Short mmCIF file of C-alpha atoms and ligand atoms in Angstrom, two decimals:
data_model
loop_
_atom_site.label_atom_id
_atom_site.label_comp_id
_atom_site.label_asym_id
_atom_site.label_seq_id
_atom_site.Cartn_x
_atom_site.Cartn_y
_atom_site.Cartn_z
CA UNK A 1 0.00 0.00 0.00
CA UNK A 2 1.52 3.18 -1.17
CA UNK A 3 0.58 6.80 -2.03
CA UNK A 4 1.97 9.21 -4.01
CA UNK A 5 2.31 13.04 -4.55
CA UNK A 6 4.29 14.85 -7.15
CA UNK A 7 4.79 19.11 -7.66
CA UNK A 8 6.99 21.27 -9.52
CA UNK A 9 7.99 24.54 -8.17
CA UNK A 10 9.24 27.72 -9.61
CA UNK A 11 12.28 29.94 -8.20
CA UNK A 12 11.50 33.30 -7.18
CA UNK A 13 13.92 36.48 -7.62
CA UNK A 14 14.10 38.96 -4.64
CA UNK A 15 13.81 42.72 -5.69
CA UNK A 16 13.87 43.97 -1.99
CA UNK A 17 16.15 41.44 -0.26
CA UNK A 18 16.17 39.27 2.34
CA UNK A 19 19.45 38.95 4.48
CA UNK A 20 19.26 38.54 8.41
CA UNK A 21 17.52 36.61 10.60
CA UNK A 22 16.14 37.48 14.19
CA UNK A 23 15.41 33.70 14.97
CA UNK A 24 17.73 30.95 13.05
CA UNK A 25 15.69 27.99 13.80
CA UNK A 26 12.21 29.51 12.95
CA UNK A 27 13.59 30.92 10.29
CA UNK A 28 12.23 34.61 11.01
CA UNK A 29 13.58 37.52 9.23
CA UNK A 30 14.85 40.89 10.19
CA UNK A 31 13.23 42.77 7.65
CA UNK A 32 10.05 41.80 4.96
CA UNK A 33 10.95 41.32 1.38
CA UNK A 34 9.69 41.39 -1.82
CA UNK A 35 9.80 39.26 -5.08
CA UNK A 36 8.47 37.72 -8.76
CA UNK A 37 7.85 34.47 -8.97
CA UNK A 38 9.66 33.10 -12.59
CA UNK A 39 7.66 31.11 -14.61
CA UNK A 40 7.74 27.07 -13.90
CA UNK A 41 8.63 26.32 -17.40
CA UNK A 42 12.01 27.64 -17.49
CA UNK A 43 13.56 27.36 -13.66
CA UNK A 44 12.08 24.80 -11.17
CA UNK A 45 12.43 21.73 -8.93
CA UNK A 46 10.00 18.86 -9.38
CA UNK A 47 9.59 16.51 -6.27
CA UNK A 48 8.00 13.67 -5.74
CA UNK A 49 6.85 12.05 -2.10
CA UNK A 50 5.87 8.57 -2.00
CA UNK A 51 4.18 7.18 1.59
CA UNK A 52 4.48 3.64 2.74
CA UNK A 53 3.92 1.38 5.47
CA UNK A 54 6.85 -0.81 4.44
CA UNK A 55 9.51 2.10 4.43
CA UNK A 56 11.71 1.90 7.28
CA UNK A 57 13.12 5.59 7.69
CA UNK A 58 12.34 9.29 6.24
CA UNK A 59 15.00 9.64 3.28
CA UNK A 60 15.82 12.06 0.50
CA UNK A 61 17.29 11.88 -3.04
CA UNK A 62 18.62 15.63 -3.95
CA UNK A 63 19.93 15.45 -7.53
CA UNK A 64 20.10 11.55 -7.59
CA UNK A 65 22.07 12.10 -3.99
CA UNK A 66 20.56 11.22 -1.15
CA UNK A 67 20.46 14.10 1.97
CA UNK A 68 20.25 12.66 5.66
CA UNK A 69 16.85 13.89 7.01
CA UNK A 70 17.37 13.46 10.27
CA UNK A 71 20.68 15.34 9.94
CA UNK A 72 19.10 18.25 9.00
CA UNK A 73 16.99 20.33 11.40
CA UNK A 74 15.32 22.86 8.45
CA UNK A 75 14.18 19.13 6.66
CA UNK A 76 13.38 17.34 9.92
CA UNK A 77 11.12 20.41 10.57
CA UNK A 78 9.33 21.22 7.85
CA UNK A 79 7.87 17.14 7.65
CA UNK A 80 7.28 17.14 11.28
CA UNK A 81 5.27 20.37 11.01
CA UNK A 82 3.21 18.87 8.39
CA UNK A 83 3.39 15.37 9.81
CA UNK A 84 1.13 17.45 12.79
CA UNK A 85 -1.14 18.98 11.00
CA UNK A 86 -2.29 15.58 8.84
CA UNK A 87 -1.97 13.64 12.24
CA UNK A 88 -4.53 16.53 13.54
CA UNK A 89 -6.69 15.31 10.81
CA UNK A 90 -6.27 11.94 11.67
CA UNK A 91 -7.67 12.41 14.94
CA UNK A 92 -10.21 15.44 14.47
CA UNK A 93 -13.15 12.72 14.10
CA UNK A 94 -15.44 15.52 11.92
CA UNK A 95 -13.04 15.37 9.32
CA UNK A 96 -12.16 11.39 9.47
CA UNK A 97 -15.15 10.19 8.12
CA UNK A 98 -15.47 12.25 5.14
CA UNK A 99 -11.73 11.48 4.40
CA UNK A 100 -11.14 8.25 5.52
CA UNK A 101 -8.50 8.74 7.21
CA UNK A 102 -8.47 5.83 9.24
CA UNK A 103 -6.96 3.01 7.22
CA UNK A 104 -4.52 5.44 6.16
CA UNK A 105 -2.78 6.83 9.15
CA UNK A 106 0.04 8.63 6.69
CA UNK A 107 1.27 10.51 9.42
CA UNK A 108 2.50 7.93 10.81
CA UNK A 109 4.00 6.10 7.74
CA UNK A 110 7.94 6.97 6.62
CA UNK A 111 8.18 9.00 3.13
CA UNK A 112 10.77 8.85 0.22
CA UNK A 113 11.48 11.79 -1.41
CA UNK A 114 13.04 12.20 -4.63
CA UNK A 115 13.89 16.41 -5.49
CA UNK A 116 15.40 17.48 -9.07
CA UNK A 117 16.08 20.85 -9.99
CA UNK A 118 16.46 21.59 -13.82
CA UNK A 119 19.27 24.39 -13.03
CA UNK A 120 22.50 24.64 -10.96
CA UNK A 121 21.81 23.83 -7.16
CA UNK A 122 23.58 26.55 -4.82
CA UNK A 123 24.69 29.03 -7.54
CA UNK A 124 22.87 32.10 -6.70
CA UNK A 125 19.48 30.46 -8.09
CA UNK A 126 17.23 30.53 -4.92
CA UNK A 127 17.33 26.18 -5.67
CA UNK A 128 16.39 26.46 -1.85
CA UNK A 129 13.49 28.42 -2.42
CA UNK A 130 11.86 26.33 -5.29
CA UNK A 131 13.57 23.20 -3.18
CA UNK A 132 11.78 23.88 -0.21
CA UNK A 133 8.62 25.25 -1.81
CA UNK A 134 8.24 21.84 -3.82
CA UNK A 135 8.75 19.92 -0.43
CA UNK A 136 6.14 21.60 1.27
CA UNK A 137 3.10 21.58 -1.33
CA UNK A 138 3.77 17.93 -2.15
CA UNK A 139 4.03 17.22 1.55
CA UNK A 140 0.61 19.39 1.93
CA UNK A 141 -0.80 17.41 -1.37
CA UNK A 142 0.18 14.38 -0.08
CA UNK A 143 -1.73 14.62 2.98
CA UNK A 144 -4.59 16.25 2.14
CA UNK A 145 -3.89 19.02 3.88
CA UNK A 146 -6.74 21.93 4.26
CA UNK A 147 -4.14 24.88 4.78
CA UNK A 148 -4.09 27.95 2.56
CA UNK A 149 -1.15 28.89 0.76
CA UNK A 150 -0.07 31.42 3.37
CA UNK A 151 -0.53 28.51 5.79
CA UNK A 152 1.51 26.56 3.98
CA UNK A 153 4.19 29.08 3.22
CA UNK A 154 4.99 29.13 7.24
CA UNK A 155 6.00 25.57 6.83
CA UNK A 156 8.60 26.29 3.90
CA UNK A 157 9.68 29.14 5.43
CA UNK A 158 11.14 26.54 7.97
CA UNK A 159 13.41 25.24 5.44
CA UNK A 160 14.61 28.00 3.35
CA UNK A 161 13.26 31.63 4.35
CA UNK A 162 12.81 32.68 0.28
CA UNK A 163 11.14 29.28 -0.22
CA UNK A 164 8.15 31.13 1.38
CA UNK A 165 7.77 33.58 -1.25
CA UNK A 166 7.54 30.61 -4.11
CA UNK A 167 4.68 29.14 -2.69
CA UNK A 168 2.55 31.78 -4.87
CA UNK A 169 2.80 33.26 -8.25
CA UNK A 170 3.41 36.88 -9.34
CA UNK A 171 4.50 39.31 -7.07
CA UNK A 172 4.97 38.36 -3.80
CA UNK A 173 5.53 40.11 -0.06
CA UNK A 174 7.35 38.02 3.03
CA UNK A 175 5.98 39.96 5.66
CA UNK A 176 8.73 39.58 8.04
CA UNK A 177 6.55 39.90 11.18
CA UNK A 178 7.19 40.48 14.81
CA UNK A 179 5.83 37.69 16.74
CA UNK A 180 8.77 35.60 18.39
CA UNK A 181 6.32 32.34 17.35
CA UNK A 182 6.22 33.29 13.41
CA UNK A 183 2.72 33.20 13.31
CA UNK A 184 2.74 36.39 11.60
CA UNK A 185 5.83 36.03 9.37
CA UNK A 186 4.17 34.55 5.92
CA UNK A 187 4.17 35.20 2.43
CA UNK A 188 1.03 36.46 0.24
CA UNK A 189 0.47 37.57 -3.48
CA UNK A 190 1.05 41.41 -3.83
CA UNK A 191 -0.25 40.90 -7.57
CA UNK A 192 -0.66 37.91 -9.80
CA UNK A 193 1.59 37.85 -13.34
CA UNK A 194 -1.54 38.45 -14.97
CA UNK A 195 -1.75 42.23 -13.17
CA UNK A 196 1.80 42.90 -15.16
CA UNK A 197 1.95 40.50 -17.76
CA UNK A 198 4.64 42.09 -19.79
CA UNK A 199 7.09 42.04 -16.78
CA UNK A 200 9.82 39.72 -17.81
CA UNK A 201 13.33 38.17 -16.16
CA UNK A 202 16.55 37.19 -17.88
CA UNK A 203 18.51 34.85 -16.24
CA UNK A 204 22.25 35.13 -17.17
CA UNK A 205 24.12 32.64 -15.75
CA UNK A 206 27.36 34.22 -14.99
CA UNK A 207 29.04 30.41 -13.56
CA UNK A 208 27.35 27.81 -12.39
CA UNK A 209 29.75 26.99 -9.58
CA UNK A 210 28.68 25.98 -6.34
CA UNK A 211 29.21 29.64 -4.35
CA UNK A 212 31.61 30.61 -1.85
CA UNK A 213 29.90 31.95 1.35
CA UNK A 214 26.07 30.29 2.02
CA UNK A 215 23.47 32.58 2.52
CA UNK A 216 23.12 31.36 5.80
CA UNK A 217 25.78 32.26 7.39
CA UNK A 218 26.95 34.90 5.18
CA UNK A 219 23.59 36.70 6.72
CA UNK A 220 24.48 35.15 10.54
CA UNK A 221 28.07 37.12 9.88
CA UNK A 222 26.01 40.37 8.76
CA UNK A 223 24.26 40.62 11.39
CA UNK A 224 26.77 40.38 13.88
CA UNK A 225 29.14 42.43 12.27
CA UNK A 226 27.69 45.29 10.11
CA UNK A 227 27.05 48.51 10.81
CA UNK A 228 25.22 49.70 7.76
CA UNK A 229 23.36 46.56 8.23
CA UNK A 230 21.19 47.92 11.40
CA UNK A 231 20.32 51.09 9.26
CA UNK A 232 18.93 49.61 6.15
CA UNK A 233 16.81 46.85 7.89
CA UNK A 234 15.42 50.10 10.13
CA UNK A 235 14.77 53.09 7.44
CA UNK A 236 15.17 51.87 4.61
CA UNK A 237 13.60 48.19 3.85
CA UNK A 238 10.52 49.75 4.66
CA UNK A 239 10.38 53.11 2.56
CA UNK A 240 11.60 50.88 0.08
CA UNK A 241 8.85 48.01 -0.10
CA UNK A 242 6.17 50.54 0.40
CA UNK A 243 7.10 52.63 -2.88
CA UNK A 244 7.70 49.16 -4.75
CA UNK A 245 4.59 47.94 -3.94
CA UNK A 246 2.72 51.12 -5.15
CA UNK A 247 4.89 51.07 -8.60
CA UNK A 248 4.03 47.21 -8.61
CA UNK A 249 0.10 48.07 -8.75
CA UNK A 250 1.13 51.13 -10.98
CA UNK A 251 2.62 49.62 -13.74
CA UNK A 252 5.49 52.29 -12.61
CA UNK A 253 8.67 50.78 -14.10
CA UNK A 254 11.08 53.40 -13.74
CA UNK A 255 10.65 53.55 -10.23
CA UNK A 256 10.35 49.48 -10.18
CA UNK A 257 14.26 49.19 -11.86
CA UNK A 258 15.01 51.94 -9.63
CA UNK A 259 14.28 50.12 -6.25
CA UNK A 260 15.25 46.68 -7.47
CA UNK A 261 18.74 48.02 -8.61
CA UNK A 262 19.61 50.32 -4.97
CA UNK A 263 17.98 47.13 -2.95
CA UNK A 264 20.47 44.79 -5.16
CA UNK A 265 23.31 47.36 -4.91
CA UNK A 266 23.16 47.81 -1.20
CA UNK A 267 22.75 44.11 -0.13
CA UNK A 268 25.78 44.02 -2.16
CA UNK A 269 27.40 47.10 0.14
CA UNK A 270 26.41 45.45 3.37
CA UNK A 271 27.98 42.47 2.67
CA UNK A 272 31.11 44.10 1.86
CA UNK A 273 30.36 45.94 5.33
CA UNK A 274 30.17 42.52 6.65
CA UNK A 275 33.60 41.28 8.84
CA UNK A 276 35.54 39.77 7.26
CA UNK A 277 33.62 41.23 4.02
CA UNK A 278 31.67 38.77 1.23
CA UNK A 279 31.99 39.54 -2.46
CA UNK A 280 29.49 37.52 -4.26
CA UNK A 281 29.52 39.55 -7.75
CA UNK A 282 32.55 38.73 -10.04
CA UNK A 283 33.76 41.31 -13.13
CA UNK A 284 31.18 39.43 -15.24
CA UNK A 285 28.66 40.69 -12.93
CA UNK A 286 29.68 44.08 -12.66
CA UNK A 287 29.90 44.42 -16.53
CA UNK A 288 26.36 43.65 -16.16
CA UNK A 289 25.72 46.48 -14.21
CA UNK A 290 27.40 48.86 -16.32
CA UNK A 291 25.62 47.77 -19.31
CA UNK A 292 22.35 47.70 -17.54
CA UNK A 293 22.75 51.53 -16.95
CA UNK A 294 24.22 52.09 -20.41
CA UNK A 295 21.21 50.63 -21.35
CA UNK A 296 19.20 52.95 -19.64
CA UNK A 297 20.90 56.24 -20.35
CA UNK A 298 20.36 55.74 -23.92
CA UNK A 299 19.36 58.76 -26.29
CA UNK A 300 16.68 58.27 -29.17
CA UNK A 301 18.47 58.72 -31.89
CA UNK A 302 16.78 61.41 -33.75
CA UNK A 303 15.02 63.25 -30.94
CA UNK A 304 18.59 62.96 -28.77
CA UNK A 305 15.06 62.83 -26.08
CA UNK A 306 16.29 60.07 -23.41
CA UNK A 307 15.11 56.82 -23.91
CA UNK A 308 14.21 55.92 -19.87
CA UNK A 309 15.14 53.23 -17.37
CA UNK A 310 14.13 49.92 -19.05
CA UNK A 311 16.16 47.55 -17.47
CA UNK A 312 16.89 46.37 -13.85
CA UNK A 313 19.36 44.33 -12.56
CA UNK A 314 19.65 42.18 -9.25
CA UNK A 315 22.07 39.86 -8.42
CA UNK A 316 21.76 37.41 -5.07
CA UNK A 317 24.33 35.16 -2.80
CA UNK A 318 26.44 34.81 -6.41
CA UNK A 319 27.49 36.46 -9.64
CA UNK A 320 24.48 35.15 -11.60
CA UNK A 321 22.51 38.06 -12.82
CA UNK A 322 18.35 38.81 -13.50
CA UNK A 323 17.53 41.19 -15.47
CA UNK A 324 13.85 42.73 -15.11
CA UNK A 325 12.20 43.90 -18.66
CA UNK A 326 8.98 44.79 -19.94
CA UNK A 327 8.78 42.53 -22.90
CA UNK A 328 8.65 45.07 -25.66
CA UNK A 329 12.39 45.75 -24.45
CA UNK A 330 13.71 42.43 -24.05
CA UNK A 331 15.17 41.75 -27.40
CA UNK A 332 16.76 44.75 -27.84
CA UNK A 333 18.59 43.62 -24.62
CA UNK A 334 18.97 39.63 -25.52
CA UNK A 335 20.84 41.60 -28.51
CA UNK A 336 23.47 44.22 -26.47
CA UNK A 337 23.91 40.97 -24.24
CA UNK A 338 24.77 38.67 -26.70
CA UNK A 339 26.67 41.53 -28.17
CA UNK A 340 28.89 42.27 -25.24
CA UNK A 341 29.06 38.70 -24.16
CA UNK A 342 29.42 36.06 -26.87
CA UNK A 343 29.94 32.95 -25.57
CA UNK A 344 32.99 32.42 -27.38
CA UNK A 345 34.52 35.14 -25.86
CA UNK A 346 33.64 34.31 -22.14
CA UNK A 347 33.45 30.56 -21.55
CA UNK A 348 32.11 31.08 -18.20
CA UNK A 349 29.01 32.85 -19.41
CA UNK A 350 25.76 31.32 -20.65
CA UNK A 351 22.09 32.96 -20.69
CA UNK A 352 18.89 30.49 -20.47
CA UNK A 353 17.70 32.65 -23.19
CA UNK A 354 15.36 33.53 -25.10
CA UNK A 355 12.20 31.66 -23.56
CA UNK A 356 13.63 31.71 -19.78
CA UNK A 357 12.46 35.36 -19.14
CA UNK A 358 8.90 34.45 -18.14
CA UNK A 359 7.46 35.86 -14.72
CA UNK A 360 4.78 33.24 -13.53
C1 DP6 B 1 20.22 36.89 -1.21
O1 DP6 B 1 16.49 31.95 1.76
O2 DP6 B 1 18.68 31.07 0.91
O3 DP6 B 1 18.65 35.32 -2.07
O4 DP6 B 1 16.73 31.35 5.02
O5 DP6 B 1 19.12 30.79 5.45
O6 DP6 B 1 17.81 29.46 3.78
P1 DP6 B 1 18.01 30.81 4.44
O7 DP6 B 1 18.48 31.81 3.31
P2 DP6 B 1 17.97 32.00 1.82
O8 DP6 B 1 18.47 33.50 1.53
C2 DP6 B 1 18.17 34.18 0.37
C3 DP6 B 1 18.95 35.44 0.32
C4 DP6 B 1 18.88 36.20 -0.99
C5 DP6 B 1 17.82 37.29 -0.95
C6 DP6 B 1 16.38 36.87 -1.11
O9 DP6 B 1 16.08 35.87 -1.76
O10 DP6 B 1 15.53 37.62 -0.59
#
């Protein structure tokens, strides 16, 4: 007797950025962030759970390589947490009868999980967030569980804190919350894709190497250690989400690119603030950057009238860049890219372009 649940999962792309934790084993943050959800077809990690009677232990298969569960708190915790709430359903004798429950006491039966990603694990590509995410919903599918999204994104926060934010499409908010518990510390949809449909992301995969510092405890070192750190988690995070949110509902790009780029630019500072300091961009990246605003100060040609911001870059715990578009613009850049950056010319540099610049 066995049951089954499968998922996929997409990756999600900060634009105001998580980094710091007030609680490491919750998994509570120091400040709320904001992101877009990329499409599933490009970036994502499939999972599937399978429940039996016979199976002896929890285990997990990461890339074909099996993980130790009960090595690993952030795992062991977010299957326990779900593990309660189907064992609450178990025993809540409204519910049993309509489910049947009974002869199938899951929560008390050992899973196998097998987890793929179709993109580099630990380069600077969230693969926690979609990892986590992917866990959690076919844990939640699995069991039958009758939590909400939001619900649910308190459990995958547990494992990865961004893997809260990919448990809904669009444009999403991780309201950091203040509650030592984490009841209030959750994700929701600021906007589906559908609100800004022509909002696209370029993925350019600067390396693919497995990065330096974790995210972790790069962030564990911030906090301890930076000064500019206590400044932008107080004034500025917030200023910051509120105006993104309004050019988010706006259709306000200018001041979207804006945003994303300082938010990217000073996560960037602060972890050079951070003692001993992390560098996760490379020269690749920071050509990126320049181009980016090349890109934007561009003249029209015959009107010399300037051309606006039409680009935005962010980059996370590695040199891998996204670059945020409206999709009337995104050729134009797939072009200057390609231009600046033919493969032949820098080996380490490959784009999952054209059709990976989706948002979900
Ligand atoms: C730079 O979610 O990977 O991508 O909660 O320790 O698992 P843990 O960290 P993680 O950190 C992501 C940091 C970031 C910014 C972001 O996604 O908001």
């Amino acid at each position: 007797e066995e049951y089954e649940a499968s998922v996929t999962s997409p990756v999600n792309i900060a634009v105001i950025k998580y980094w710091g934790k007030r609680d490491s084993d919750l998994i509570l943050p120091t400040n709320s962030s904001l992101s877009c959800t990329l499409s599933q077809d490009d970036l994502h990690t499939k999972t599937t759970i399978r429940a039996s009677r016979l199976f002896e232990a929890d285990r997990l298969w990461l890339n074909g390589v099996e993980e130790q569960v009960a090595t690993s708190k952030r795992l062991s915790n977010c299957i326990a947490q779900a593990r309660a709430f189907r064992k609450e359903l178990e025993t809540n004798s409204q519910v049993v009868e309509t489910i049947a429950t009974k002869e199938r006491p899951l929560s008390e039966w050992k899973l196998h999980i097998i987890s793929e990603n179709n993109f580099p694990t630990a380069a600077g590509l969230a693969s926690s967030a979609s990892g986590y995410a992917a866990l959690v919903q076919a844990l939640a599918n699995l069991f039958e569980l009758t939590l909400d999204q939001t619900e649910l994104s308190k459990i995958s926060r547990l494992g990865s804190g961004s893997a809260c934010r990919s448990m809904f499409g669009g444009f999403v908010e991780w309201r950091g919350g203040e509650s030592p518990s984490g009841e209030d510390s959750y994700a929701y949809c600021v906007a589906p894709q559908s609100h800004w449909p022509s909002m696209h992301a370029l993925v350019l995969v600067v390396s693919d190497d497995k990065k330096g510092t974790s995210s972790t405890s790069g962030m564990s070192t911030t906090v301890n250690t930076s000064t500019l750190f206590a400044e932008r988690v107080k004034s500025i995070v917030p200023k910051r989400l509120q105006k993104i949110k309004e050019a988010i509902l706006s259709h306000d790009f200018s001041t979207f690119a804006e945003i994303t780029m300082q938010d990217s630019n000073q996560f960037h500072a602060v972890c050079m603030d951070t003692y001993p300091p992390i560098f996760y961009m490379n020269n690749t990246s920071k050509a990126i950057v320049h181009l980016v605003h090349l890109f934007n100060s561009q003249l029209h040609p015959e009107t010399n009238a300037p051309k606006g911001i039409r680009a935005a870059y962010t980059f996370d715990a590695g040199p891998n860049a996204v670059i945020y578009a409206e999709e009337q613009h995104i050729k134009e850049l797939v072009q200057l890219i390609s231009y600046f950056f033919p493969p032949a010319k820098a080996q380490s540099f490959r784009a999952y372009f054209p059709d990976a610049y989706k948002i979900f």
